Amino acid sequence: MLAFPDGSLIVNPTGNAGLAKGGTGDTLTGMLLAFVSSEKDVKPAVANAVYFHGASADLWEQTNAERGLLASDVSEHLPLVMKSFEY
């Protein structure tokens, strides 16, 4: 769940326990910076970064064991996940 200073909340349906590893938070931080710097509105930028971060882990998990996920796996799957969405 994402909580914003104005009191609004957004529930993120993506992600799995494989993201509870060193380095995956760094990957998310990089994604947050990239999304926030390229969008006018911070809320959707943050929500999209978190969604795509989790969706990348979910895609990886479809063919691999959850506990083997590395931060680099999230980065490698990000283009595939983003390509599947229309903006």
Coordinates of C-alpha atoms in Angstrom, one line a residue:
M1 CA 0.0 0.0 0.0
L2 CA 1.2 3.5 -0.9
A3 CA 0.4 6.3 1.5
F4 CA 0.8 10.0 0.4
P5 CA 1.0 13.1 2.6
D6 CA -2.5 14.2 1.6
G7 CA -3.9 11.1 3.2
S8 CA -4.7 9.3 0.0
L9 CA -3.8 5.6 -0.4
I10 CA -3.1 3.3 -3.4
V11 CA -3.1 -0.4 -3.1
N12 CA -0.5 -2.1 -5.3
P13 CA -1.5 -5.6 -6.4
T14 CA 1.9 -6.7 -7.7
G15 CA 5.1 -8.1 -6.2
N16 CA 6.0 -11.2 -4.2
A17 CA 8.3 -12.2 -1.3
G18 CA 11.2 -12.6 -3.7
L19 CA 11.5 -8.8 -3.5
A20 CA 12.6 -9.0 0.2
K21 CA 16.2 -9.2 -0.8
G22 CA 19.2 -6.9 -0.7
G23 CA 19.4 -4.7 -3.8
T24 CA 15.7 -4.9 -4.9
G25 CA 15.0 -1.7 -2.9
D26 CA 17.8 0.0 -4.7
T27 CA 16.2 -1.0 -8.0
L28 CA 12.9 0.4 -6.8
T29 CA 14.6 3.6 -5.8
G30 CA 16.1 4.0 -9.2
M31 CA 12.7 3.4 -10.8
L32 CA 11.1 5.9 -8.5
L33 CA 13.6 8.6 -9.4
A34 CA 13.2 7.9 -13.2
F35 CA 9.4 7.9 -13.1
V36 CA 9.1 11.0 -10.8
S37 CA 11.6 12.9 -12.9
S38 CA 9.7 12.2 -16.1
E39 CA 6.1 12.8 -14.9
K40 CA 4.3 16.0 -13.9
D41 CA 2.2 14.4 -11.2
V42 CA 4.1 12.6 -8.4
K43 CA 1.3 10.2 -7.3
P44 CA 0.9 8.3 -10.6
A45 CA 4.6 8.3 -11.1
V46 CA 5.2 6.6 -7.7
A47 CA 2.3 4.2 -8.2
N48 CA 3.5 3.2 -11.6
A49 CA 7.1 2.6 -10.5
V50 CA 5.9 0.5 -7.6
Y51 CA 3.5 -1.4 -9.9
F52 CA 6.1 -2.1 -12.5
H53 CA 8.7 -3.1 -9.9
G54 CA 6.3 -5.7 -8.5
A55 CA 5.1 -6.8 -11.9
S56 CA 8.7 -7.4 -13.1
A57 CA 9.2 -9.7 -10.1
D58 CA 5.9 -11.5 -10.8
L59 CA 6.9 -12.1 -14.4
W60 CA 10.2 -13.5 -13.3
E61 CA 8.5 -15.8 -10.8
Q62 CA 6.4 -17.4 -13.6
T63 CA 9.4 -19.4 -14.7
N64 CA 11.7 -19.3 -11.6
A65 CA 11.6 -20.0 -7.9
E66 CA 10.6 -16.9 -6.0
R67 CA 13.5 -17.1 -3.5
G68 CA 16.1 -17.0 -6.3
L69 CA 15.1 -13.5 -7.5
L70 CA 17.9 -10.9 -7.7
A71 CA 17.7 -7.2 -8.2
S72 CA 19.2 -7.6 -11.7
D73 CA 16.3 -10.0 -12.6
V74 CA 13.8 -7.2 -11.8
S75 CA 15.8 -4.8 -14.1
E76 CA 16.0 -7.3 -16.9
H77 CA 12.2 -8.0 -16.8
L78 CA 11.2 -4.4 -16.5
P79 CA 11.2 -3.6 -20.3
L80 CA 9.1 -6.7 -21.0
V81 CA 6.5 -5.6 -18.4
M82 CA 6.4 -2.0 -19.6
K83 CA 6.1 -3.1 -23.2
S84 CA 3.0 -5.0 -22.4
F85 CA 1.2 -1.8 -21.2
E86 CA -0.1 1.0 -23.3
Y87 CA 0.3 4.5 -22.0

